[in-house]
Structures are given as structure tokens and as C-alpha cells.
PDB file of C-alpha atoms in Angstrom:
ATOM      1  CA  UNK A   1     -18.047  -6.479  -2.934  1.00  0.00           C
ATOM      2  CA  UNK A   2     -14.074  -7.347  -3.308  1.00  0.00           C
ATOM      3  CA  UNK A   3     -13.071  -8.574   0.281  1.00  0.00           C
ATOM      4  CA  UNK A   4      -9.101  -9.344   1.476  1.00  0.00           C
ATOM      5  CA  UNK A   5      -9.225 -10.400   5.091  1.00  0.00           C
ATOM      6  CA  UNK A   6      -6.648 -11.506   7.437  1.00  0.00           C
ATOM      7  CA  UNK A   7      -7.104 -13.787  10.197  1.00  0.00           C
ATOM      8  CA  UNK A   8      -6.512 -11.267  13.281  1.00  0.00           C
ATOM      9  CA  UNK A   9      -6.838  -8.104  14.558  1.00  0.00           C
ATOM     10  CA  UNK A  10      -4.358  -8.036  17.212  1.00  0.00           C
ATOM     11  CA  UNK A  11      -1.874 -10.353  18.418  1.00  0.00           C
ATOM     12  CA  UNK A  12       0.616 -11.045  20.897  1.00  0.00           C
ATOM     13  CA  UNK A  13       3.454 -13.295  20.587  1.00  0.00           C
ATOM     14  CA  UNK A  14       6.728 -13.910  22.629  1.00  0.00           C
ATOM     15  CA  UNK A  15       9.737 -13.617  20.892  1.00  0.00           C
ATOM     16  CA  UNK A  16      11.001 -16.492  19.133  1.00  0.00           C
ATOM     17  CA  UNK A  17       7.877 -18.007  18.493  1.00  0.00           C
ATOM     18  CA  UNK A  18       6.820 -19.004  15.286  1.00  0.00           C
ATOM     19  CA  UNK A  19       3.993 -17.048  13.659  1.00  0.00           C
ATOM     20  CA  UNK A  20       1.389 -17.556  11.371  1.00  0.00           C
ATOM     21  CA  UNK A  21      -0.033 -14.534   9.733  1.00  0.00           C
ATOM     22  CA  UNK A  22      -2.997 -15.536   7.035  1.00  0.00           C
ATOM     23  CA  UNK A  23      -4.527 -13.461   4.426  1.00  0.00           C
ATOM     24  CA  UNK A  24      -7.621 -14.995   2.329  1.00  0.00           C
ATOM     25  CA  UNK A  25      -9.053 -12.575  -0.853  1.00  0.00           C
ATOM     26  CA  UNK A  26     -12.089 -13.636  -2.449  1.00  0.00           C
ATOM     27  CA  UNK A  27     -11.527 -11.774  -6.206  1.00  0.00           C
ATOM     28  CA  UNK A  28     -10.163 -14.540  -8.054  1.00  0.00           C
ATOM     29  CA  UNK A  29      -6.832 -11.592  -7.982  1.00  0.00           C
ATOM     30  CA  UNK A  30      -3.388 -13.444  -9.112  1.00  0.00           C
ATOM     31  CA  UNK A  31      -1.517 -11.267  -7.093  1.00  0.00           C
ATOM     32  CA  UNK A  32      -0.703 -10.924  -3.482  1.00  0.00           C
ATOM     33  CA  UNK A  33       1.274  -8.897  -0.635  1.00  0.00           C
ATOM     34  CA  UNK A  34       2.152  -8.702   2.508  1.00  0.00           C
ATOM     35  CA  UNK A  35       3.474  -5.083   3.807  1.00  0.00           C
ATOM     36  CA  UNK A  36       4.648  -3.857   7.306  1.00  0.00           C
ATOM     37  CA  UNK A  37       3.799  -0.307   8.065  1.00  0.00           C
ATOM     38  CA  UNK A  38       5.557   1.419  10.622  1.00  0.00           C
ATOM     39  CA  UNK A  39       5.022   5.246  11.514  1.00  0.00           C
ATOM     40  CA  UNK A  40       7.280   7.611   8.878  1.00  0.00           C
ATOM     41  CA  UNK A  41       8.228   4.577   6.908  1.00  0.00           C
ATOM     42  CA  UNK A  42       4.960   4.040   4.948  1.00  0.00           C
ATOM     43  CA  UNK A  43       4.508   0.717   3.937  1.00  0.00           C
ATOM     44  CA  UNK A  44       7.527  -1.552   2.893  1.00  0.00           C
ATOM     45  CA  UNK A  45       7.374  -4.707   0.868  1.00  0.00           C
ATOM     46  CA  UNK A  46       7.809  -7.958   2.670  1.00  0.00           C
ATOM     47  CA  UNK A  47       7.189 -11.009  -0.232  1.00  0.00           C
ATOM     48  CA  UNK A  48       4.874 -10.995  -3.039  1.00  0.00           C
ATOM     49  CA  UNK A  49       3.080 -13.658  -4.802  1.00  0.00           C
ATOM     50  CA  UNK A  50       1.920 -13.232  -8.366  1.00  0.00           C
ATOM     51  CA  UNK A  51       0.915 -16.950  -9.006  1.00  0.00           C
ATOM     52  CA  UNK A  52       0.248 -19.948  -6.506  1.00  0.00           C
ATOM     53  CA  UNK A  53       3.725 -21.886  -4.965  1.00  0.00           C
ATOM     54  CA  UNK A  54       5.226 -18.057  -6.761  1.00  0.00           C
ATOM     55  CA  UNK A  55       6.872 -15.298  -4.208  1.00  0.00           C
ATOM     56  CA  UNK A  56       9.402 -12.732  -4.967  1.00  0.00           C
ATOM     57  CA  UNK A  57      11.063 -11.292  -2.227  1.00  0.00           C
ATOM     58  CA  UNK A  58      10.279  -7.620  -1.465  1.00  0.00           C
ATOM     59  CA  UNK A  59      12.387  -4.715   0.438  1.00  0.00           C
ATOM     60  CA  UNK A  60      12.507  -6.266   3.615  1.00  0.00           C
ATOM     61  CA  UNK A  61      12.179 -10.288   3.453  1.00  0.00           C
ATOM     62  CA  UNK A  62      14.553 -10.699   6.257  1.00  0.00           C
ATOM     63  CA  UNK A  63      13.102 -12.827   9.438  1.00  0.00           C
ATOM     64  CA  UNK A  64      10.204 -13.599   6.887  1.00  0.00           C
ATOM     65  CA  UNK A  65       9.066 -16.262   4.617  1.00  0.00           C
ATOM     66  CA  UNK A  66       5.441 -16.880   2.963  1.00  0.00           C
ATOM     67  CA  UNK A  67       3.206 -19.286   1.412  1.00  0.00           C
ATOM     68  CA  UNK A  68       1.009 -20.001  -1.368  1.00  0.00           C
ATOM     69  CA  UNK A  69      -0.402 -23.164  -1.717  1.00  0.00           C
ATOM     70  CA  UNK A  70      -4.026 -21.882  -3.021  1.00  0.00           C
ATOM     71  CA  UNK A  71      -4.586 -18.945  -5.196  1.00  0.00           C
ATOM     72  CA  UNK A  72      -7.037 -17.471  -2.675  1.00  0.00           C
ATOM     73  CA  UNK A  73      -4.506 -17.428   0.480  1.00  0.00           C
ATOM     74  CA  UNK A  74      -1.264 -16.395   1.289  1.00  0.00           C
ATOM     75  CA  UNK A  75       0.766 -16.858   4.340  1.00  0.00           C
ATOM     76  CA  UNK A  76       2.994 -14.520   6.391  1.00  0.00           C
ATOM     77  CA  UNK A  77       5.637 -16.818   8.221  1.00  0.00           C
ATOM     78  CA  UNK A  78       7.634 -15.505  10.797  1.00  0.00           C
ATOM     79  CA  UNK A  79       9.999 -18.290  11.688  1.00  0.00           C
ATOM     80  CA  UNK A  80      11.334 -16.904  15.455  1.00  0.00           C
ATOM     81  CA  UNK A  81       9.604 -13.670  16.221  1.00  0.00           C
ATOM     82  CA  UNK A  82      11.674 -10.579  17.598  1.00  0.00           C
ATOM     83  CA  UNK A  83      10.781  -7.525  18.858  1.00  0.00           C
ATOM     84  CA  UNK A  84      11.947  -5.539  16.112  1.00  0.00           C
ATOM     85  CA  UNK A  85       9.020  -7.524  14.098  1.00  0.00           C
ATOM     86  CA  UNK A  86       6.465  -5.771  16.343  1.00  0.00           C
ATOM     87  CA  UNK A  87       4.471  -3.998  13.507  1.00  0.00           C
ATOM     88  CA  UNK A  88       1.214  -3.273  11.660  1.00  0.00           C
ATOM     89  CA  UNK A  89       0.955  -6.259   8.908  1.00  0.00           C
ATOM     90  CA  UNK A  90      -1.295  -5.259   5.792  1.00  0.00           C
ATOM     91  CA  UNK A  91      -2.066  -7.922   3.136  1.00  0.00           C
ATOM     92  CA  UNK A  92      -3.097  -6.852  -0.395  1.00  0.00           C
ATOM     93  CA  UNK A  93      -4.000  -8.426  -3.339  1.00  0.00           C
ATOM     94  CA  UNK A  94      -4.863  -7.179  -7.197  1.00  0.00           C
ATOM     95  CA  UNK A  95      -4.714  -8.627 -10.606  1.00  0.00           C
ATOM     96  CA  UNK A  96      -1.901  -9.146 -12.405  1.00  0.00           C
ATOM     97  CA  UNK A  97      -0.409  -6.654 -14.874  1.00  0.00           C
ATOM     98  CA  UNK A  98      -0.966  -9.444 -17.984  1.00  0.00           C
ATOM     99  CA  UNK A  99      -4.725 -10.176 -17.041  1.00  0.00           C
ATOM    100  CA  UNK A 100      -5.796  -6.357 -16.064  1.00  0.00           C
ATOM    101  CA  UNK A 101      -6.135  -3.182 -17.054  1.00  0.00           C
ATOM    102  CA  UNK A 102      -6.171  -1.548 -13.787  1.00  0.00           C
ATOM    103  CA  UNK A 103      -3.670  -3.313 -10.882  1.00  0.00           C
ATOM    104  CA  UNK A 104      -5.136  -1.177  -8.117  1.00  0.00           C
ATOM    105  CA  UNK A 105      -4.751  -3.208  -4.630  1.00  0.00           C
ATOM    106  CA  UNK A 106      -6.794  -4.121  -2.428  1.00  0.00           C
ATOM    107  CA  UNK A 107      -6.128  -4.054   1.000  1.00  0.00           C
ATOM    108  CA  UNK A 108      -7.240  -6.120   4.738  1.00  0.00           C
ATOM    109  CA  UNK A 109      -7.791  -4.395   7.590  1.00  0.00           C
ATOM    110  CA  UNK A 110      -4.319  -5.369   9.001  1.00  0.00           C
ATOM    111  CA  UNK A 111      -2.938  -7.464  12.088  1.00  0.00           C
ATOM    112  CA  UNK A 112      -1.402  -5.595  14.813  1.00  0.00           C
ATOM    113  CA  UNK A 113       1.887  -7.710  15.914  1.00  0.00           C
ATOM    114  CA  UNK A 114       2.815  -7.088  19.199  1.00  0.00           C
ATOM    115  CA  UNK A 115       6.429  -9.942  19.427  1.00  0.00           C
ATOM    116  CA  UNK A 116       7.323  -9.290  23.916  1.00  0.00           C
TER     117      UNK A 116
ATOM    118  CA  UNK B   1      16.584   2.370  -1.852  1.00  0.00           C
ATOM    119  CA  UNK B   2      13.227   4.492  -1.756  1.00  0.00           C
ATOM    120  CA  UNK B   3      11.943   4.192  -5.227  1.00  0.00           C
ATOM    121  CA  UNK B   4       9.455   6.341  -4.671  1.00  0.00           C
ATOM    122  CA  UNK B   5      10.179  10.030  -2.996  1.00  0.00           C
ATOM    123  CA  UNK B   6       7.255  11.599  -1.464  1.00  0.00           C
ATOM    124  CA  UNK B   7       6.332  15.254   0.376  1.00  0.00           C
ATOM    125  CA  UNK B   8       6.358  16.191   2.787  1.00  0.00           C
ATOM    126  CA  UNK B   9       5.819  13.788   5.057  1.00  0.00           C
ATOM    127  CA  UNK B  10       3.380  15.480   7.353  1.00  0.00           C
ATOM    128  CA  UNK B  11       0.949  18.639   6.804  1.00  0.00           C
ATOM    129  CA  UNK B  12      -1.269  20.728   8.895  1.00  0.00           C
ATOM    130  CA  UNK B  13      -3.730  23.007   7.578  1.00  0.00           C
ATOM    131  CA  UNK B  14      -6.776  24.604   8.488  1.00  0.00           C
ATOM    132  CA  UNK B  15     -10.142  23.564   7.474  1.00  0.00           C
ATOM    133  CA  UNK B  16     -10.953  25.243   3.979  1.00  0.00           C
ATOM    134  CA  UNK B  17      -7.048  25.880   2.806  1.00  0.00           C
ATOM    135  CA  UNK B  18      -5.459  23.859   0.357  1.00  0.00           C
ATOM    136  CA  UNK B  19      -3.493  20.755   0.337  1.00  0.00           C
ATOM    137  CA  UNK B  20      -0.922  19.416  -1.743  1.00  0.00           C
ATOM    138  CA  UNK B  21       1.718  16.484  -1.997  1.00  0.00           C
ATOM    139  CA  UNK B  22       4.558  15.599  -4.054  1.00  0.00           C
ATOM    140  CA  UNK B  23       5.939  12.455  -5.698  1.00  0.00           C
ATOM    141  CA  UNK B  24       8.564  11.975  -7.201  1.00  0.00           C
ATOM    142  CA  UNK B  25      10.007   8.469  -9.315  1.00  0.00           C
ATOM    143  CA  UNK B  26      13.941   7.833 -10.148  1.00  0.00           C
ATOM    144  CA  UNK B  27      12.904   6.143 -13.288  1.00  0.00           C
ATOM    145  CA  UNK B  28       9.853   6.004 -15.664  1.00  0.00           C
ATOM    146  CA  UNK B  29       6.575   4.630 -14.031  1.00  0.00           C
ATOM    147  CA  UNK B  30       3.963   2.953 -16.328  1.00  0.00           C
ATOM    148  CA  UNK B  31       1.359   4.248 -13.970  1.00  0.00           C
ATOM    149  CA  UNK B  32       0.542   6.020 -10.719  1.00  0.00           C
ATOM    150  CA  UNK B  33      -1.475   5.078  -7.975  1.00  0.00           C
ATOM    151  CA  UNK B  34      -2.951   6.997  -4.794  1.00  0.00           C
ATOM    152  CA  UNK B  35      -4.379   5.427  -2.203  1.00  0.00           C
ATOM    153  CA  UNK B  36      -5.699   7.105   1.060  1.00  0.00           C
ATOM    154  CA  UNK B  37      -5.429   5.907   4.718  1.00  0.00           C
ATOM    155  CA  UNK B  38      -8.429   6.919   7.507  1.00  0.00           C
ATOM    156  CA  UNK B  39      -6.663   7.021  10.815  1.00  0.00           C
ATOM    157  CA  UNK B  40      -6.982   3.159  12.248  1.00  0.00           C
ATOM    158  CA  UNK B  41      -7.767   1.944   8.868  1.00  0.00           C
ATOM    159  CA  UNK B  42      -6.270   0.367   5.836  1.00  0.00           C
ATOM    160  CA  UNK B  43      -4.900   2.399   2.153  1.00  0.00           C
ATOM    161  CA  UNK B  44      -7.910   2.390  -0.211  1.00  0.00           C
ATOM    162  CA  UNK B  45      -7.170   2.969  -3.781  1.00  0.00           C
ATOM    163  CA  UNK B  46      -8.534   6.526  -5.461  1.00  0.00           C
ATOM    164  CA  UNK B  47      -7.442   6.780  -8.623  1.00  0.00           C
ATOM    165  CA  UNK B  48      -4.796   5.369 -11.144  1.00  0.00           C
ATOM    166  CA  UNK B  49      -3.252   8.284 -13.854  1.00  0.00           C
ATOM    167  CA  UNK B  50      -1.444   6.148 -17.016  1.00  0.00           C
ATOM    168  CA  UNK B  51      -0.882   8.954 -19.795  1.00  0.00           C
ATOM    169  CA  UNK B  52       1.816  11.801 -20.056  1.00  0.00           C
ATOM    170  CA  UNK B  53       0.518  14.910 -18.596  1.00  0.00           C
ATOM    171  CA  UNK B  54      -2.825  13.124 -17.835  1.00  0.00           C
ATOM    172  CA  UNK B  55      -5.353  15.174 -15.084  1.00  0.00           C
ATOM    173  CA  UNK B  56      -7.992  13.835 -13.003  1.00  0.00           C
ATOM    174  CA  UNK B  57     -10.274  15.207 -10.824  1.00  0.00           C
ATOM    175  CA  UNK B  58     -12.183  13.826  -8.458  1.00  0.00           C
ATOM    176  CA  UNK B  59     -14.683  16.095  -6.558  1.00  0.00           C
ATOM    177  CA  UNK B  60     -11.924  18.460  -4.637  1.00  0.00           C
ATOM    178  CA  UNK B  61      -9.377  16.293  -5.197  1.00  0.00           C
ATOM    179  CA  UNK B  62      -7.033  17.210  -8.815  1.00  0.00           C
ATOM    180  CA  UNK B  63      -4.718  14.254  -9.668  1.00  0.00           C
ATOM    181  CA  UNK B  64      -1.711  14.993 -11.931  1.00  0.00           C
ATOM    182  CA  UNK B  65       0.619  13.189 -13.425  1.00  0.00           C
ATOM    183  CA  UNK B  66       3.874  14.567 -15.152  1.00  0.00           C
ATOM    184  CA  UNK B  67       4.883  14.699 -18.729  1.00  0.00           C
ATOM    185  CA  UNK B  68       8.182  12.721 -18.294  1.00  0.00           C
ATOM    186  CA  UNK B  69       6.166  10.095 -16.065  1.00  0.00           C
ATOM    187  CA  UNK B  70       8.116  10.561 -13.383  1.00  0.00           C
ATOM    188  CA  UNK B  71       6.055  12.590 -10.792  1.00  0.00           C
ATOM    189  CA  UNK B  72       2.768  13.209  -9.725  1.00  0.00           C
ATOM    190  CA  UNK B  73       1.278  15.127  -7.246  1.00  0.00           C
ATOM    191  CA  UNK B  74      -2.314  15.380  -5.702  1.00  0.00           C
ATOM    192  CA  UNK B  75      -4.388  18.563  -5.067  1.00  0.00           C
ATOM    193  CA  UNK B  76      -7.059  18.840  -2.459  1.00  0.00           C
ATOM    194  CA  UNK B  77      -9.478  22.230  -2.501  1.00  0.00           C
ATOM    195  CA  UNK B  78     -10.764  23.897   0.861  1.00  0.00           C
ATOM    196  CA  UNK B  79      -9.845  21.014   2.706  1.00  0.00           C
ATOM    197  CA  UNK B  80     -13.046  19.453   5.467  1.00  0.00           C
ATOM    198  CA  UNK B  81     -12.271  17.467   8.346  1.00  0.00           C
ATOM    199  CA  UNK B  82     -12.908  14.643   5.912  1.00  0.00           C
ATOM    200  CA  UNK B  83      -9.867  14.483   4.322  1.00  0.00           C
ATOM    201  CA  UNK B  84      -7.646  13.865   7.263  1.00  0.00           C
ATOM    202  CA  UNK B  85      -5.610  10.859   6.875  1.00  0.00           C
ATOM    203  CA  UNK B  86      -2.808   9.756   5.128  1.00  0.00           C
ATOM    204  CA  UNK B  87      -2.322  10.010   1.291  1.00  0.00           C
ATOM    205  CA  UNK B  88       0.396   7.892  -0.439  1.00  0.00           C
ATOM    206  CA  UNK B  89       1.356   7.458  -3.629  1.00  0.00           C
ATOM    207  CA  UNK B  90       2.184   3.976  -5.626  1.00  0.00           C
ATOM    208  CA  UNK B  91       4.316   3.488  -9.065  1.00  0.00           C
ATOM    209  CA  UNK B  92       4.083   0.916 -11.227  1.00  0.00           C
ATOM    210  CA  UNK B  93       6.672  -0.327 -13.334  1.00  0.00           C
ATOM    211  CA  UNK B  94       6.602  -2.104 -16.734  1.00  0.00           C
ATOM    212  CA  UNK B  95       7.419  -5.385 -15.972  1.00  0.00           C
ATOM    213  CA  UNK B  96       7.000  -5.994 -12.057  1.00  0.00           C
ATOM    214  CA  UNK B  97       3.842  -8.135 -12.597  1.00  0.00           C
ATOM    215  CA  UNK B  98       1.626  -5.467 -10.565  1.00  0.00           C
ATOM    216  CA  UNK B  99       4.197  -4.886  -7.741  1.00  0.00           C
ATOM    217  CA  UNK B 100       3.680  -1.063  -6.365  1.00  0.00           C
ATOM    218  CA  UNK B 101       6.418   1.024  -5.258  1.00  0.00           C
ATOM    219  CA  UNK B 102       5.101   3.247  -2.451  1.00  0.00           C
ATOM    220  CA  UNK B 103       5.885   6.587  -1.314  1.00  0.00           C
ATOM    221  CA  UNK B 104       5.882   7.017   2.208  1.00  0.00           C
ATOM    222  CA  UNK B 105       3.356   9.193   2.595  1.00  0.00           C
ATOM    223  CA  UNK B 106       2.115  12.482   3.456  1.00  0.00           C
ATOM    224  CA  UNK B 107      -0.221  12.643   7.191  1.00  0.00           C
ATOM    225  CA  UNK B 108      -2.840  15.463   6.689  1.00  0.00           C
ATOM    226  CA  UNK B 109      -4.295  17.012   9.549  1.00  0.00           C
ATOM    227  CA  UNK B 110      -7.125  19.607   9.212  1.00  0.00           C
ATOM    228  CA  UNK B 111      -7.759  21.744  12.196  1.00  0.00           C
ATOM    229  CA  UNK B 112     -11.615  23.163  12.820  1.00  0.00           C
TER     230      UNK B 112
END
């Protein structure tokens, strides 16, 4: 069974902290995501990854930067957390348009950011 | 900008009426993509549509996706208490190495 999980439910932070958010899929997938949801704005892109030490920047990479050192993990940075940053954090991952047919992603149960 | 348009953005109906929503691309999508959200959980993918004009169904749930590959919309028959959540749909384009653009969604609530 395909599997994405992220390292934590909930968390609190103060603001300007630095943040580690971690996401580790077990499907061999190329790709990876990391989204923010917030209510009536759906999910929005932060970076994506499509190949290890690869990111493209997303909708809203402000405040953000990520990691990929290994093709199973990929790291949500956020260098001095803010309030405005308090969000739900979804990581995805799927295979890449040249290797599959279908690119459906795969989600993790999410990380609930709470920056005071 | 939104790439992806979709409506409406919340919808209440009573248990056994129908439910549909809307999306709707600025440019050509390769594919489509819905995924549904359970209330405190994470999207998980239904279906994908790739052809012009293509229809799937999936139990009471009719997937459709339009000739010009520009919009879809999904269809849900005498909605159950079941089906509340939140639907959203994803485009693909051509060359964005599986990056989805995501509608924002439409909540459905289904009342007794």
C-alpha cells in the first residue's frame, strides 16, 4: 500500500523560529509537493520537486524554501516563522509525467502549523 | 492567477438530491484530476479523464470532461451522508512534469 507521511501532526512554533517540516513517500514516485491549505483557498502550491537536489517554485514560495537530498524525502523549510504561516501543510508525491501514465498524487495526512 | 476556476465553492443539499460542480481551465489541460477531501482528512485521488468528451462513472458519481479540454464537471446521484466532504478538481498541463493546478474546491454538505 503507497504511503506519504509527514513527520507531525500538530505543531506549535513561535514566530521567527526556524522550522522543519519533513515528508518521506515510500513509492519510488519522482515527484514531490508541498501545499498549504487554508479554508476557501483550496490548496496552493508552495515548491515542487520532480528529481532529487530539483525544486521549482510554486504559487506561493515566499517565507519558504525546501530540500531534496534523497529521492524518498523532501523538506519544508521555513526560515523565520510568522503568523501568517499558521496553516494546514499537505505533502504529495506521484510519478513523473515521462515515467507514468497516470500522475495522480498521493497525499500525507498533513501537519497542522500553529507559528504564536 | 487561479488557473483553475471552480463552483461553487460551497453546496448544501439534502440527502438523496443531486450534486454537481464546475471546473473550468483558461487554457488546454492534458488531463483532469478529482480528488475528494473527508472532513479532517487529506485529498484522495478518484479518477483521472484524458480524452475529448471522455465520461466516467463511478458508482453515483458521473465524471465529464469537455470537448475543448477545458472543463469538467462531476455529477453525484441521490447524494448519502457519505459523500460529504470536499471535492476539487486538478489540471494537468503538457509539460509541467506532473505539477497539478487545483481548483479550490467545492464543500458538500448533505443534510439527513
Amino acid at each position: 500500500d503507497v504511503k506519504v507521511t509527514q513527520s507531525s501532526r500538530y505543531l506549535v512554533k513561535r514566530t521567527g523560529e526556524k522550522v522543519f517540516l519533513e515528508c518521506v513517500q515510500d513509492m519510488d514516485h519522482e515527484n514531490m509537493f508541498w501545499y498549504r491549505q487554508d479554508p476557501g483557498l483550496g490548496l496552493r502550491l508552495i515548491y515542487f520537486s520532480y528529481d532529487v537536489k530539483m525544486k521549482e517554485k510554486g504559487d506561493i514560495p515566499e517565507g519558504y524554501s525546501v530540500s531534496r537530498e534523497k529521492k524518498e524525502r523532501f523538506s519544508l523549510i521555513l526560515e523565520s516563522a510568522s503568523t501568517n504561516q499558521t496553516s494546514m501543510y499537505l505533502c504529495a508525491s506521484s510519478l513523473n509525467f515521462l515515467t507514468g501514465r497516470t500522475y495522480e498524487q498521493y497525499f500525507g495526512p498533513g501537519t497542522r502549523l500553529t507559528v504564536t | 492567477g487561479q488557473q483553475v476556476m471552480q463552483i461553487p465553492q460551497y453546496q448544501h443539499v439534502q440527502e438523496g438530491e443531486d450534486f454537481t460542480t464546475y471546473c473550468n481551465s483558461s487554457t488546454t489541460l492534458s488531463n483532469i484530476q478529482w480528488y475528494k477531501q473527508r472532513p479532517g482528512g487529506h485529498p484522495v485521488f478518484l479518477i483521472q479523464l484524458v480524452k475529448s468528451g471522455e465520461v466516467k462513472k463511478q458508482k453515483r458519481l458521473t465524471f465529464q470532461f469537455g470537448e475543448a479540454k477545458k472543463n469538467s464537471s462531476l455529477h453525484i446521484t441521490a447524494t448519502q451522508t457519505t459523500d460529504v466532504g470536499t471535492y476539487f478538481c486538478a489540471g494537468l498541463r503538457g509539460s509541467t512534469l506532473g505539477r497539478l493546478y487545483f481548483g479550490r474546491g467545492t464543500q458538500l454538505t448533505v443534510w439527513p
